[in-house]
C-alpha cells in the first residue's frame, strides 16, 4: 500500500478535462513537502510532468497543471488527447519515514 | 543524450548477494545525486535509497537499511547498488534515477529502464 493515495483509474473523452488526486498526510504533503508528478507511457521510463507542485519542465504542454492544498495535490489535464493515455503517479517526501514516497499510480484512459 | 542503463539483475537465492550497476552517459555524472527505486510485480514504486552528487551522504529506506549499499565511481560514471542478505520480498525491477532537486526536495528527470532481480530458492 502506497503512502500517497491515488485513484487506480480515471477516464475522459478527447477534449475533456480530468483531474488526478494524490492524498497524503501531515508527515508528507501536509508538512509542506513538495509534490511532483510523472507520466509513464506503456513500455517507457517515467517522464517528469510537474515539479514543486505547479511547475512544468520545458517541453511539457500547458494542458498539464498541478496544484496542492493541505494534505492533497492534484494533476489536471485539459484538452485531453489520445496520446495522454498513460499511467500517472505522484511523489513527495515523508518525514516520518525519512524517505521519498510515491503514489500508487493512476491509469488514465482516453475514451 | 542522457542515458542511464542498469545491469546486473538476475535470479538469486535468499540470503545471497547481488550488485547492480547503472552506467550514465550524456551528462556530467559528478554534478548529480542518484536514487535507486524499485517496483515489485504488481506493486507500486518503492524508494530504495540515495547517494549525493559527491558521495558524501547516503540515505536508505528502512526496508533495506543495513543490507543494501549505494556507491558511485565518477571515473566510470557508474552508480552501484550492493544488495546483501537478499529476501524474497526484494524481488523487483530496480531502476536508477537522476535527482534534479536537493534531498529531501528530490525529484527525478531521468530514469533508467530497470533491471529485474528475482530472489527465489
XYZ file of C-alpha atoms in Angstrom:
232
model
C 0.000 0.000 0.000
C 1.470 3.296 -1.108
C 1.979 6.192 1.288
C 0.372 8.595 -1.159
C -3.096 7.568 -2.315
C -4.232 7.932 -5.895
C -7.355 6.642 -7.646
C -6.492 3.470 -9.586
C -8.076 4.794 -12.758
C -9.698 7.806 -14.363
C -11.095 8.328 -17.834
C -12.273 11.073 -20.112
C -13.214 11.780 -23.689
C -10.936 13.695 -26.054
C -11.080 17.408 -25.333
C -12.336 16.958 -21.780
C -10.629 17.762 -18.518
C -9.552 15.184 -15.967
C -8.086 15.565 -12.510
C -5.977 13.017 -10.661
C -5.714 13.358 -6.910
C -2.808 12.469 -4.647
C -3.715 12.295 -0.972
C -1.110 12.241 1.745
C -0.858 13.124 5.405
C 0.654 15.541 7.884
C 4.077 13.932 7.544
C 4.398 14.423 3.790
C 2.225 16.719 1.667
C 0.672 18.306 4.756
C 4.131 19.051 6.102
C 4.760 21.329 3.138
C 6.926 18.889 1.217
C 6.554 19.442 -2.488
C 4.709 17.105 -4.815
C 5.991 16.041 -8.211
C 4.132 14.279 -10.997
C 5.251 11.808 -13.633
C 3.770 10.263 -16.740
C 4.607 6.726 -17.732
C 3.657 5.665 -21.222
C 3.493 1.906 -21.836
C 6.946 0.400 -22.115
C 8.806 3.622 -21.413
C 10.583 5.232 -18.486
C 8.626 7.807 -16.455
C 8.683 11.408 -17.633
C 8.660 14.385 -15.284
C 5.459 16.372 -15.810
C 5.203 18.724 -12.837
C 7.774 19.610 -10.188
C 7.497 21.604 -6.999
C 3.692 21.302 -7.069
C 2.983 23.581 -10.003
C 5.990 23.907 -12.295
C 6.239 22.409 -15.768
C 9.587 21.398 -17.282
C 10.261 22.834 -20.703
C 8.530 20.809 -23.381
C 5.564 19.796 -21.240
C 2.367 21.239 -22.719
C 0.467 23.767 -20.632
C -2.505 21.385 -20.782
C -0.863 19.795 -17.754
C -1.082 21.655 -14.457
C -0.566 20.877 -10.808
C -1.912 22.191 -7.555
C -1.565 21.480 -3.859
C -3.717 22.194 -0.830
C -3.453 20.864 2.676
C -2.598 17.177 2.605
C -3.502 16.677 -1.062
C -2.271 17.539 -4.516
C -3.841 17.284 -7.939
C -2.773 16.911 -11.526
C -5.175 18.371 -14.066
C -5.093 17.620 -17.766
C -7.208 19.801 -20.026
C -7.994 19.265 -23.698
C -7.472 15.521 -23.290
C -5.717 13.832 -26.200
C -5.368 10.172 -27.133
C -1.616 10.390 -26.538
C -2.272 11.261 -22.881
C -3.353 7.700 -22.192
C -0.753 6.558 -19.674
C -0.069 5.920 -16.003
C 0.441 8.961 -13.780
C 1.992 8.974 -10.331
C 2.879 11.486 -7.683
C 5.989 11.683 -5.497
C 6.948 13.553 -2.345
C 8.976 13.155 0.852
C 7.787 11.761 4.157
C 9.404 12.954 7.382
C 8.134 10.035 9.466
C 9.613 7.515 7.056
C 12.615 9.737 6.316
C 12.422 8.964 2.656
C 10.942 9.578 -0.751
C 7.392 8.301 -1.185
C 5.256 7.593 -4.215
C 1.615 7.327 -5.077
C 0.305 4.006 -6.336
C -0.314 5.382 -9.798
C -3.427 6.217 -11.793
C -4.211 4.787 -15.202
C -5.750 7.374 -17.491
C -7.941 6.041 -20.267
C -8.943 8.318 -23.114
C -12.332 7.120 -24.271
C 21.549 12.428 -24.882
C 21.138 11.446 -21.244
C 21.176 7.708 -20.705
C 21.000 5.550 -17.596
C 21.483 1.851 -18.238
C 21.144 -0.666 -15.441
C 22.681 -4.111 -15.414
C 23.418 -6.939 -13.030
C 19.951 -8.260 -12.353
C 19.110 -11.937 -12.309
C 17.875 -14.811 -10.206
C 19.480 -15.264 -6.802
C 18.733 -17.404 -3.772
C 17.550 -15.890 -0.490
C 20.439 -14.809 1.687
C 22.809 -14.307 -1.233
C 24.214 -11.080 -2.677
C 23.989 -9.220 -5.954
C 25.468 -5.977 -7.253
C 23.613 -3.789 -9.696
C 25.271 -1.180 -11.885
C 23.897 1.898 -13.582
C 26.032 3.329 -16.369
C 25.408 7.001 -17.027
C 26.221 8.959 -20.155
C 25.361 12.192 -21.910
C 25.927 14.496 -18.909
C 28.407 15.340 -16.142
C 27.896 12.454 -13.728
C 29.581 14.137 -10.754
C 27.083 17.004 -10.776
C 24.104 14.880 -9.741
C 22.767 12.803 -6.914
C 21.142 9.491 -7.767
C 18.488 7.278 -6.310
C 17.576 3.642 -6.660
C 13.866 2.929 -6.948
C 12.223 -0.479 -7.245
C 8.890 -1.880 -8.312
C 7.800 -5.339 -7.255
C 5.499 -7.293 -9.575
C 2.009 -5.844 -9.397
C 3.029 -3.250 -6.805
C 3.776 0.460 -6.776
C 7.103 2.214 -6.779
C 9.269 1.979 -3.672
C 12.228 4.197 -2.915
C 15.386 2.273 -2.046
C 17.954 4.951 -1.336
C 20.014 7.881 -2.476
C 23.630 8.989 -2.806
C 24.633 12.618 -3.004
C 26.443 14.070 -6.012
C 29.811 13.759 -4.270
C 29.073 10.511 -2.422
C 29.313 12.264 0.934
C 25.835 11.311 2.096
C 23.670 8.280 1.620
C 20.145 7.559 2.783
C 18.217 4.313 2.722
C 14.689 3.057 3.139
C 14.162 1.151 6.382
C 13.329 -1.979 4.384
C 16.892 -2.185 3.034
C 18.950 -0.372 5.656
C 21.912 -2.441 6.794
C 21.609 -4.802 3.821
C 21.965 -2.551 0.765
C 24.765 -0.096 -0.003
C 24.811 2.572 -2.686
C 28.119 3.749 -4.113
C 29.387 5.604 -7.151
C 32.501 5.773 -9.284
C 32.794 9.112 -11.038
C 35.748 7.916 -13.131
C 33.404 5.352 -14.678
C 30.215 7.451 -14.466
C 28.638 4.486 -12.788
C 26.287 4.048 -9.858
C 26.139 0.817 -7.873
C 23.712 -0.949 -5.590
C 25.256 -3.712 -3.493
C 22.493 -5.935 -2.180
C 23.303 -8.395 0.597
C 21.152 -10.813 2.584
C 18.545 -10.755 -0.134
C 14.976 -11.713 0.705
C 12.112 -12.951 -1.418
C 10.407 -9.590 -0.886
C 13.332 -7.823 -2.581
C 12.141 -9.242 -5.901
C 11.527 -6.249 -8.140
C 12.664 -4.217 -11.116
C 15.376 -1.861 -9.882
C 15.868 1.493 -11.603
C 18.419 4.210 -11.150
C 17.092 7.734 -11.249
C 18.784 11.118 -11.592
C 17.908 13.705 -8.949
C 17.236 17.193 -10.236
C 16.488 18.591 -6.804
C 18.209 18.542 -3.425
C 17.188 15.850 -0.942
C 14.661 15.827 0.677
C 13.254 18.041 -2.059
C 14.238 15.446 -4.643
C 12.558 14.982 -7.956
C 13.623 12.988 -10.940
C 14.254 13.975 -14.523
C 15.733 10.788 -15.971
C 15.030 7.148 -15.203
C 16.736 4.025 -16.385
C 14.670 1.208 -17.861
C 15.461 -1.035 -14.923
C 16.907 -4.470 -14.259
C 14.921 -7.364 -12.796
C 16.051 -9.007 -9.597
C 14.328 -12.241 -8.638
C 15.020 -13.718 -5.228
C 13.895 -17.294 -5.148
C 15.053 -20.663 -3.912
